[in-house]
Short mmCIF file of C-alpha atoms in Angstrom, two decimals:
data_model
loop_
_atom_site.label_atom_id
_atom_site.label_comp_id
_atom_site.label_asym_id
_atom_site.label_seq_id
_atom_site.Cartn_x
_atom_site.Cartn_y
_atom_site.Cartn_z
CA MET A 1 45.68 103.98 121.71
CA GLY A 2 43.32 101.08 121.19
CA SER A 3 40.30 100.44 119.02
CA CYS A 4 36.77 99.28 119.63
CA VAL A 5 33.54 98.44 117.86
CA SER A 6 32.03 101.42 116.09
CA THR A 7 28.27 101.39 115.47
CA SER A 8 25.70 104.10 115.06
CA SER A 9 25.02 106.03 118.23
CA ARG A 10 21.94 105.20 120.26
CA SER A 11 21.87 108.66 121.78
CA THR A 12 18.64 110.32 122.78
CA CYS A 13 20.13 113.24 124.69
CA SER A 14 19.57 116.80 123.62
CA SER A 15 22.17 118.59 121.57
CA GLY A 16 25.17 120.19 123.21
CA SER A 17 26.16 123.79 122.79
CA ASN A 18 28.86 123.91 120.14
CA GLY A 19 28.57 127.66 119.97
CA GLU A 20 28.59 128.08 123.72
CA THR A 21 30.00 131.41 124.83
CA VAL A 22 31.26 132.55 128.20
CA SER A 23 32.80 135.65 129.63
CA PRO A 24 35.72 134.58 131.82
CA SER A 25 36.70 136.90 134.60
CA CYS A 26 38.38 137.09 137.96
CA PHE A 27 35.10 136.05 139.60
CA CYS A 28 35.46 138.76 142.24
CA ARG A 29 33.05 141.61 142.69
CA GLN A 30 35.19 144.59 141.85
CA LYS A 31 35.23 147.56 139.51
CA ARG A 32 37.39 147.18 136.44
CA THR A 33 39.57 150.09 135.44
CA ARG A 34 40.70 148.67 132.12
CA ARG A 35 39.44 146.17 129.62
CA THR A 36 41.53 143.01 129.19
CA PHE A 37 41.28 139.81 127.19
CA SER A 38 39.42 138.14 130.04
CA ASP A 39 36.53 140.56 129.50
CA HIS A 40 35.90 139.23 126.00
CA VAL A 41 33.51 136.49 125.04
CA VAL A 42 35.11 133.10 124.38
CA SER A 43 33.67 130.59 121.94
CA LEU A 44 34.91 127.71 119.84
CA GLN A 45 35.20 130.03 116.86
CA HIS A 46 37.57 132.28 118.81
CA LEU A 47 39.91 129.55 120.08
CA PRO A 48 42.54 129.86 117.31
CA SER A 49 42.98 133.57 118.06
CA ILE A 50 43.15 133.34 121.84
CA PRO A 51 46.53 134.53 123.12
CA ASN A 52 48.51 132.43 125.60
CA ARG A 53 46.82 129.18 124.56
CA ILE A 54 48.99 126.43 123.06
CA PHE A 55 47.98 122.96 121.94
CA MET A 56 50.84 121.93 119.63
CA ASN A 57 54.49 121.20 120.44
CA GLY A 58 55.98 124.37 121.91
CA LYS A 59 56.21 126.49 125.03
CA SER A 60 54.46 129.32 126.84
CA ARG A 61 55.50 131.71 129.58
CA THR A 62 55.33 129.02 132.26
CA SER A 63 55.16 125.65 130.51
CA CYS A 64 56.29 123.43 127.66
CA ILE A 65 54.29 120.72 125.88
CA PHE A 66 55.22 117.93 123.49
CA THR A 67 53.52 114.96 121.85
CA GLN A 68 54.86 112.16 119.66
CA GLN A 69 52.92 109.63 117.63
CA GLY A 70 53.45 105.99 118.51
CA ARG A 71 53.48 103.02 116.15
CA LYS A 72 49.76 102.26 116.28
CA GLY A 73 48.36 104.74 113.77
CA ILE A 74 47.31 108.36 114.00
CA ASN A 75 48.26 110.17 117.20
CA GLN A 76 45.20 110.05 119.47
CA ASP A 77 46.70 112.18 122.25
CA ALA A 78 45.74 115.85 122.66
CA MET A 79 47.03 118.50 125.07
CA VAL A 80 46.51 122.14 125.93
CA VAL A 81 47.89 124.92 128.12
CA TRP A 82 45.77 128.05 128.47
CA GLU A 83 47.37 130.87 130.42
CA ASP A 84 45.29 133.83 131.67
CA PHE A 85 42.48 131.27 131.73
CA MET A 86 40.00 133.23 133.83
CA SER A 87 42.30 135.81 135.34
CA GLU A 88 45.92 136.81 134.94
CA ASP A 89 47.11 134.33 137.57
CA ALA A 90 45.08 131.32 136.38
CA ILE A 91 46.43 128.55 134.12
CA PHE A 92 44.48 125.62 132.67
CA CYS A 93 46.38 122.47 131.61
CA GLY A 94 45.00 119.25 130.18
CA ILE A 95 45.98 115.91 128.63
CA PHE A 96 43.40 113.88 126.68
CA ASP A 97 44.14 110.35 125.44
CA GLY A 98 41.68 109.07 122.85
CA HIS A 99 40.83 105.45 122.05
CA GLY A 100 38.64 103.70 119.52
CA PRO A 101 38.24 104.34 115.80
CA HIS A 102 37.41 108.01 116.37
CA GLY A 103 39.45 108.52 119.51
CA HIS A 104 41.65 111.22 118.03
CA LEU A 105 38.57 113.31 117.19
CA VAL A 106 37.07 112.78 120.64
CA ALA A 107 40.30 113.83 122.36
CA ARG A 108 40.58 117.01 120.27
CA LYS A 109 36.92 117.84 120.82
CA VAL A 110 37.31 117.52 124.58
CA ARG A 111 40.52 119.55 124.48
CA ASP A 112 38.71 122.45 122.81
CA VAL A 113 35.29 122.34 124.49
CA LEU A 114 35.89 121.23 128.09
CA PRO A 115 37.83 124.37 129.18
CA ILE A 116 35.06 126.57 127.74
CA LYS A 117 32.42 124.63 129.63
CA LEU A 118 34.42 124.99 132.84
CA LEU A 119 34.60 128.75 132.27
CA SER A 120 30.88 128.79 131.55
CA PHE A 121 29.94 127.20 134.86
CA LEU A 122 32.32 129.43 136.80
CA HIS A 123 30.83 132.46 135.07
CA SER A 124 27.33 131.21 135.89
CA TYR A 125 28.29 131.08 139.55
CA GLN A 126 29.57 134.64 139.35
CA SER A 127 26.33 135.79 137.73
CA ARG A 128 24.23 134.11 140.43
CA SER A 129 26.32 135.62 143.20
CA ASN A 130 26.19 139.22 141.90
CA GLY A 131 24.49 141.44 144.45
CA SER A 132 25.39 139.20 147.37
CA ASN A 133 28.47 138.90 149.53
CA THR A 134 30.24 135.78 148.30
CA THR A 135 33.67 134.28 148.50
CA CYS A 136 36.15 135.68 146.01
CA PHE A 137 36.97 133.13 143.34
CA LYS A 138 40.67 133.78 143.45
CA GLY A 139 42.58 130.75 144.62
CA ASN A 140 45.28 132.51 146.61
CA LEU A 141 44.41 130.98 149.98
CA LYS A 142 47.25 130.70 152.47
CA ARG A 143 47.43 128.46 155.50
CA SER A 144 46.97 130.54 158.63
CA ASP A 145 48.52 129.92 162.04
CA GLY A 146 46.50 132.65 163.74
CA GLY A 147 43.05 132.89 165.23
CA ASP A 148 41.42 133.19 161.81
CA SER A 149 41.98 129.49 161.08
CA GLU A 150 38.27 128.66 161.33
CA LYS A 151 37.41 131.49 158.94
CA ASP A 152 40.18 130.36 156.55
CA CYS A 153 38.89 126.80 156.73
CA SER A 154 35.38 127.97 155.91
CA ALA A 155 36.62 130.01 152.95
CA GLU A 156 38.65 127.05 151.68
CA ASP A 157 35.63 124.74 152.01
CA LYS A 158 33.52 127.24 150.07
CA LEU A 159 36.14 127.50 147.35
CA ASN A 160 36.39 123.70 147.17
CA SER A 161 32.64 123.39 146.83
CA ILE A 162 32.48 125.92 143.99
CA TRP A 163 35.30 124.33 142.01
CA ARG A 164 34.04 120.78 142.61
CA GLU A 165 30.63 121.73 141.28
CA ALA A 166 32.18 123.45 138.26
CA PHE A 167 34.31 120.41 137.37
CA LEU A 168 31.44 117.95 137.87
CA LYS A 169 29.02 120.01 135.77
CA SER A 170 31.49 120.71 132.97
CA TYR A 171 32.46 117.04 132.66
CA LYS A 172 28.79 116.02 132.64
CA ALA A 173 27.96 118.62 129.97
CA MET A 174 30.97 117.53 127.90
CA ASP A 175 29.86 113.91 127.86
CA LYS A 176 26.30 114.93 127.02
CA GLU A 177 27.52 116.95 124.06
CA LEU A 178 29.58 114.02 122.77
CA ARG A 179 26.56 111.71 123.04
CA SER A 180 24.38 114.01 120.97
CA HIS A 181 27.01 115.18 118.48
CA PRO A 182 25.61 114.62 114.97
CA ASN A 183 28.95 114.07 113.24
CA LEU A 184 31.06 112.28 115.84
CA ASP A 185 30.43 108.62 116.65
CA CYS A 186 31.38 108.04 120.28
CA PHE A 187 29.49 104.79 120.76
CA CYS A 188 32.74 102.89 121.21
CA SER A 189 35.29 105.69 120.99
CA GLY A 190 36.28 107.88 123.89
CA SER A 191 39.01 109.75 125.74
CA THR A 192 40.65 110.10 129.12
CA SER A 193 41.03 113.53 130.68
CA VAL A 194 43.34 114.94 133.32
CA THR A 195 42.80 118.66 133.84
CA ILE A 196 44.21 121.13 136.34
CA VAL A 197 43.69 124.81 137.06
CA LYS A 198 46.41 126.62 138.97
CA GLN A 199 45.27 129.91 140.43
CA GLY A 200 47.56 131.62 142.88
CA SER A 201 48.64 129.04 145.44
CA SER A 202 45.65 126.78 144.78
CA LEU A 203 45.65 123.78 142.48
CA PHE A 204 42.30 122.33 141.39
CA MET A 205 42.21 118.97 139.62
CA GLY A 206 39.56 116.92 137.83
CA TYR A 207 40.28 113.69 135.97
CA ILE A 208 38.90 110.47 134.48
CA GLY A 209 40.69 107.52 132.89
CA ASP A 210 44.33 106.57 133.27
CA SER A 211 46.23 109.69 132.23
CA ARG A 212 48.17 110.97 135.22
CA ALA A 213 49.45 114.12 136.92
CA ILE A 214 52.42 114.23 139.28
CA MET A 215 54.36 117.00 140.99
CA GLY A 216 58.06 117.46 141.54
CA SER A 217 58.68 118.84 145.02
CA ARG A 218 61.60 119.24 147.41
CA ASP A 219 61.69 117.27 150.66
CA SER A 220 63.17 118.39 154.00
CA ASN A 221 66.66 117.55 152.69
CA ASP A 222 66.10 119.70 149.61
CA SER A 223 66.09 116.61 147.39
CA MET A 224 63.58 116.23 144.58
CA MET A 225 60.71 113.82 145.18
CA ALA A 226 57.66 112.76 143.20
CA VAL A 227 54.14 113.38 144.49
CA GLN A 228 51.34 111.66 142.58
CA LEU A 229 48.36 114.00 142.26
CA THR A 230 45.85 111.71 140.52
CA VAL A 231 44.76 108.07 140.59
CA ASP A 232 44.82 105.81 137.53
CA LEU A 233 41.13 104.87 137.38
CA LYS A 234 41.44 101.23 136.34
CA PRO A 235 38.46 98.82 136.32
CA ASP A 236 39.86 96.65 139.12
CA LEU A 237 39.98 99.41 141.73
CA PRO A 238 37.56 98.20 144.42
CA ARG A 239 35.04 101.04 144.15
CA GLU A 240 35.21 101.10 140.36
CA ALA A 241 34.74 97.34 140.06
CA GLU A 242 31.86 97.39 142.56
CA ARG A 243 30.01 100.07 140.60
CA ILE A 244 30.55 98.33 137.25
CA LYS A 245 29.35 94.97 138.56
CA ARG A 246 26.35 96.60 140.22
CA CYS A 247 25.41 97.95 136.76
CA LYS A 248 25.70 94.44 135.25
CA GLY A 249 29.02 95.15 133.55
CA ARG A 250 31.83 92.62 133.87
CA VAL A 251 35.44 93.17 134.90
CA PHE A 252 38.11 90.60 134.18
CA ALA A 253 41.46 90.19 132.46
CA LEU A 254 42.17 87.72 129.68
CA GLN A 255 44.31 84.69 130.45
CA ASP A 256 47.12 85.82 128.17
CA GLU A 257 47.25 89.33 129.73
CA PRO A 258 46.42 88.94 133.43
CA GLU A 259 47.84 92.39 134.21
CA VAL A 260 45.17 94.24 132.20
CA PRO A 261 41.68 94.32 133.76
CA ARG A 262 38.98 95.31 131.30
CA VAL A 263 35.29 96.24 131.22
CA TRP A 264 32.98 93.97 129.20
CA LEU A 265 29.34 94.02 128.20
CA PRO A 266 27.14 91.64 130.19
CA PHE A 267 26.10 89.71 127.11
CA ASP A 268 29.23 89.77 124.95
CA ASP A 269 33.02 89.67 125.29
CA ALA A 270 33.36 93.21 123.97
CA PRO A 271 34.67 95.86 123.93
CA GLY A 272 37.21 95.22 126.70
CA LEU A 273 37.81 98.81 127.84
CA ALA A 274 40.93 99.12 130.02
CA MET A 275 39.64 102.01 132.17
CA ALA A 276 36.65 102.60 134.44
CA ARG A 277 35.86 106.21 133.53
CA ALA A 278 36.01 107.98 130.19
CA PHE A 279 34.34 110.49 127.94
CA GLY A 280 32.35 108.74 125.23
CA ASP A 281 32.28 104.90 125.18
CA PHE A 282 28.49 105.03 125.28
CA CYS A 283 28.21 101.30 124.63
CA LEU A 284 29.34 100.88 128.27
CA LYS A 285 27.71 103.86 129.97
CA GLU A 286 24.70 101.75 131.03
CA TYR A 287 27.05 99.16 132.51
CA GLY A 288 29.11 101.15 135.00
CA VAL A 289 31.60 103.20 132.96
CA ILE A 290 31.06 106.84 133.95
CA SER A 291 32.41 110.30 133.12
CA ILE A 292 32.11 111.71 136.66
CA PRO A 293 35.56 113.09 137.50
CA GLU A 294 37.56 112.67 140.65
CA PHE A 295 38.17 116.14 142.10
CA SER A 296 40.85 117.35 144.48
CA HIS A 297 42.26 120.66 145.70
CA ARG A 298 45.80 121.22 146.89
CA LEU A 299 47.51 124.27 148.36
CA LEU A 300 50.93 124.72 146.79
CA THR A 301 54.03 125.62 148.80
CA ASP A 302 57.43 127.06 147.94
CA ARG A 303 58.84 123.52 147.90
CA ASP A 304 56.66 122.55 144.94
CA GLN A 305 58.65 122.99 141.72
CA PHE A 306 56.69 121.71 138.72
CA ILE A 307 53.73 119.60 137.60
CA VAL A 308 53.83 116.97 134.85
CA LEU A 309 50.70 115.76 133.06
CA ALA A 310 51.15 112.84 130.66
CA SER A 311 49.28 110.10 128.84
CA ASP A 312 49.88 106.46 129.70
CA GLY A 313 52.37 106.07 126.88
CA VAL A 314 54.81 107.73 129.30
CA TRP A 315 53.69 106.05 132.52
CA ASP A 316 53.77 102.56 130.97
CA VAL A 317 57.56 102.72 130.77
CA LEU A 318 58.68 105.39 133.25
CA SER A 319 58.03 105.64 136.99
CA ASN A 320 56.99 108.84 138.75
CA GLU A 321 60.48 109.19 140.21
CA GLU A 322 62.13 108.74 136.82
CA VAL A 323 59.88 111.42 135.30
CA VAL A 324 60.73 113.91 138.06
CA GLU A 325 64.44 113.17 137.63
CA ILE A 326 64.27 113.69 133.85
CA VAL A 327 62.35 116.97 134.06
CA SER A 328 64.41 118.41 136.93
CA THR A 329 67.71 117.68 135.14
CA ALA A 330 66.68 118.86 131.66
CA PRO A 331 69.26 121.31 130.28
CA THR A 332 66.53 123.90 129.70
CA ARG A 333 63.00 124.12 131.00
CA SER A 334 61.56 124.67 127.54
CA SER A 335 63.03 121.34 126.37
CA ALA A 336 61.81 119.30 129.35
CA ALA A 337 58.64 117.91 127.74
CA ARG A 338 60.46 116.90 124.55
CA ILE A 339 63.27 115.25 126.51
CA LEU A 340 60.74 113.34 128.61
CA VAL A 341 58.96 112.02 125.51
CA ASP A 342 62.33 111.08 123.96
CA SER A 343 63.22 109.21 127.15
CA ALA A 344 59.92 107.32 127.05
CA ALA A 345 60.52 106.41 123.40
CA ARG A 346 63.95 104.99 124.26
CA GLU A 347 62.48 102.97 127.11
CA TRP A 348 59.90 101.50 124.76
CA LYS A 349 62.64 100.33 122.42
CA LEU A 350 64.75 98.92 125.25
CA LYS A 351 62.02 97.18 127.24
CA TYR A 352 59.67 96.14 124.45
CA PRO A 353 61.57 96.07 121.13
CA THR A 354 58.92 93.89 119.46
CA SER A 355 55.87 95.86 120.59
CA LYS A 356 54.30 98.97 119.16
CA MET A 357 55.07 102.13 121.09
CA ASP A 358 52.04 104.05 122.34
CA ASP A 359 51.38 107.74 121.68
CA CYS A 360 52.97 110.05 124.24
CA ALA A 361 51.86 113.54 125.30
CA VAL A 362 53.40 115.65 128.06
CA VAL A 363 52.68 119.00 129.71
CA CYS A 364 55.31 120.45 132.07
CA LEU A 365 54.09 123.40 134.16
CA PHE A 366 56.74 125.23 136.20
CA LEU A 367 55.19 126.65 139.36
CA ASP A 368 57.51 129.62 139.83
CA GLY A 369 56.25 131.02 136.53
CA LYS A 370 59.70 131.24 134.97
CA MET A 371 61.03 129.89 131.68
CA ASP A 372 64.46 130.19 130.11
CA ALA A 373 65.48 132.47 127.24
CA GLU A 374 63.94 132.22 123.79
CA SER A 375 67.26 131.34 122.22
CA ASP A 376 67.43 127.78 123.49
CA TYR A 377 64.12 126.94 121.82
CA ASP A 378 65.05 128.72 118.62
CA GLU A 379 68.05 126.41 118.37
CA GLN A 380 65.62 123.47 118.35
CA ASN A 381 63.48 125.06 115.58
CA PHE A 382 60.53 125.59 117.92
CA SER A 383 58.49 128.72 118.39
CA SER A 384 56.97 130.09 121.57
CA ALA A 385 53.46 129.78 120.14
CA THR A 386 51.62 126.81 118.68
CA LEU A 387 53.57 125.00 116.01
CA GLN A 388 53.69 121.69 114.25
CA SER A 389 56.04 118.88 115.17
CA ASN A 390 58.64 117.66 112.73
CA HIS A 391 60.08 115.25 115.27
CA SER A 392 60.52 111.56 114.39
CA GLY A 393 58.00 111.67 111.56
CA ASN A 394 55.06 112.40 113.84
CA ALA A 395 51.53 112.80 112.64
CA ILE A 396 50.81 116.51 112.62
CA GLU A 397 47.59 118.25 113.52
CA SER A 398 47.28 121.66 111.95
CA ASP A 399 44.98 124.43 113.06
CA ASP A 400 42.19 123.19 110.81
CA GLY A 401 42.46 119.61 112.03
CA GLN A 402 44.46 118.20 109.12
CA LYS A 403 46.35 115.02 109.86
CA SER A 404 48.89 112.75 108.24
CA GLU A 405 47.89 109.50 106.59
CA PRO A 406 47.04 107.01 109.36
CA SER A 407 48.26 103.47 109.65
CA LEU A 408 46.10 100.38 109.24
CA GLN A 409 48.38 98.17 111.27
CA ARG A 410 47.03 96.13 114.15
CA ASN A 411 47.58 97.10 117.78
CA PHE A 412 49.38 94.49 119.84
CA THR A 413 49.66 94.06 123.58
CA VAL A 414 52.74 93.62 125.72
CA ARG A 415 52.03 90.58 127.84
CA SER A 416 54.03 90.92 131.01
CA SER A 417 56.06 93.13 133.32
CA GLU A 418 58.58 92.59 136.07
CA GLU A 419 57.28 95.61 137.94
CA ASN A 420 53.66 94.55 138.47
CA ASP A 421 54.28 93.75 142.14
CA ALA A 422 54.30 97.49 142.79
CA TYR A 423 50.67 97.69 141.73
CA GLY A 424 48.65 98.17 144.91
CA ARG A 425 45.23 99.20 146.14
CA LEU A 426 44.06 102.49 147.56
CA PRO A 427 40.88 102.76 149.67
CA VAL A 428 38.28 105.12 148.26
CA GLU A 429 35.47 106.83 150.13
CA VAL A 430 32.07 107.51 148.59
CA GLU A 431 30.03 110.62 149.31
CA GLY A 432 26.70 110.68 147.53
CA ASN A 433 27.40 109.67 143.98
CA GLU A 434 30.82 111.30 143.97
CA GLU A 435 33.93 109.27 144.80
CA THR A 436 36.91 110.86 146.47
CA VAL A 437 40.39 109.57 147.09
CA ALA A 438 41.02 108.73 150.74
CA ALA A 439 44.79 108.99 150.72
CA GLU A 440 45.93 111.45 148.09
CA ASP A 441 49.68 111.14 148.53
CA GLN A 442 50.05 107.39 148.08
CA ASN A 443 52.04 106.56 144.98
CA TRP A 444 49.51 104.87 142.74
CA LEU A 445 51.42 103.03 140.06
CA GLY A 446 49.64 102.13 136.87
CA LEU A 447 50.56 98.93 135.10
CA GLU A 448 54.18 100.01 134.94
CA GLY A 449 56.03 98.49 132.04
CA VAL A 450 52.80 97.16 130.54
CA THR A 451 51.13 98.68 127.54
CA ARG A 452 47.81 97.54 126.21
CA VAL A 453 45.18 98.51 123.76
CA ASN A 454 42.20 100.08 125.44
CA SER A 455 39.82 97.65 123.81
CA LEU A 456 40.39 94.37 122.09
CA VAL A 457 38.36 94.60 118.91
CA GLN A 458 40.82 95.38 116.14
CA LEU A 459 39.42 98.03 113.82
CA PRO A 460 41.14 101.00 112.19
CA ARG A 461 41.05 103.82 114.69
CA PHE A 462 40.08 106.53 112.26
CA SER A 463 37.16 107.33 110.03
CA GLU A 464 37.35 106.48 106.34
CA GLU A 465 35.55 109.69 105.49
CA ARG A 466 37.27 113.01 105.84
CA PRO A 467 36.11 114.42 109.21
CA ASN A 468 33.63 117.23 109.12
CA PRO A 469 35.41 120.47 110.08
CA GLU A 470 32.53 121.19 112.46
CA ILE A 471 33.73 118.36 114.68
CA LEU A 472 37.00 120.10 115.32
#
């Protein structure tokens, strides 16, 4: 994505816990009869050996993921699917879209560390609740029509409260670690994050920035429809703009790109960040840009078919409905993410032949837990575990963080779109210092058909020095 000014960090926060360890579990008080993977300690050093965790182009038991580098330099998108996340029925999925000169490193760092921090806070809750009667952490709540509706409501509220706190604390700890990281300059580099945990029939979501999650579901006529699960947190959303201006930041769009609202320092026309919330970007954290996630919980039904998480390289050229149509009609489930990225690439060439295509990353999670046979993926030269992409000359990230030679070319901005009239407003309610979406099912369109750099200062978006392996 875009680039921004990179200076030495002014951080004074205490160091984060790179070696943080947690013991994920079911979070229920019960006697174990056998030892499973979820009983083992998880740390950053163990990530490469964790089973059922994929972060490169490929598939798992219930999902497929794919990323393709754009034409703006090194691929700054990162993605992950982690099955058996805290119990056998829990799945963690995330998309992270970096920006700035070190955005690719920030996105990968968040991809690796944020899930561990979420596990850590959930495990802390379990430890505190040992010896007391507490709500089971399993998210298999069902809507009840009987007389236990009040009890069910209370249990659901308790579960919501636990997960909300876990997401808020893990995002806060993640941003604190980035601020104090000794080898990663996040002063004007950062990343979006859209993360979900599916456990049983419950779906928990936390997100910042403008990456998006949608769901393909069947309506009463058994036709596929798109349900937007997250909100693109742009700077001109009323609550976001109010907070930024209250903190002395400025929000406005340039005359030659009126569709792209940006965040600016109070004393300088920089850096021009095109989102209101992000990890990193510490040059703007005193001026209204925050890393507090929006949180929501949804109970899934049998009509819900799949969930798609993607970076804005997809949403800039494809609508929610088009994405659902592409995924639902893919010849095989395991090829759905790749086909969606290919479709986005074609749309970039058709709609904006003179502009530079953005990076694209997609996670497709199928809610019935089924995938097709291995053979269809073998025909495409993919494996069912993590593997490197050889598609369209993409930049490749290997297990040790190696990358292809990046480009020094300048990022340009597409100026206009015929679809901007669809861009609306959604009222947001504030509770304490947490903001929640008032109407979750409204179709919040991003700047459809419009791509933009995430900040206007044109610097190479990578470090000249070889990154320290400790960062990754």
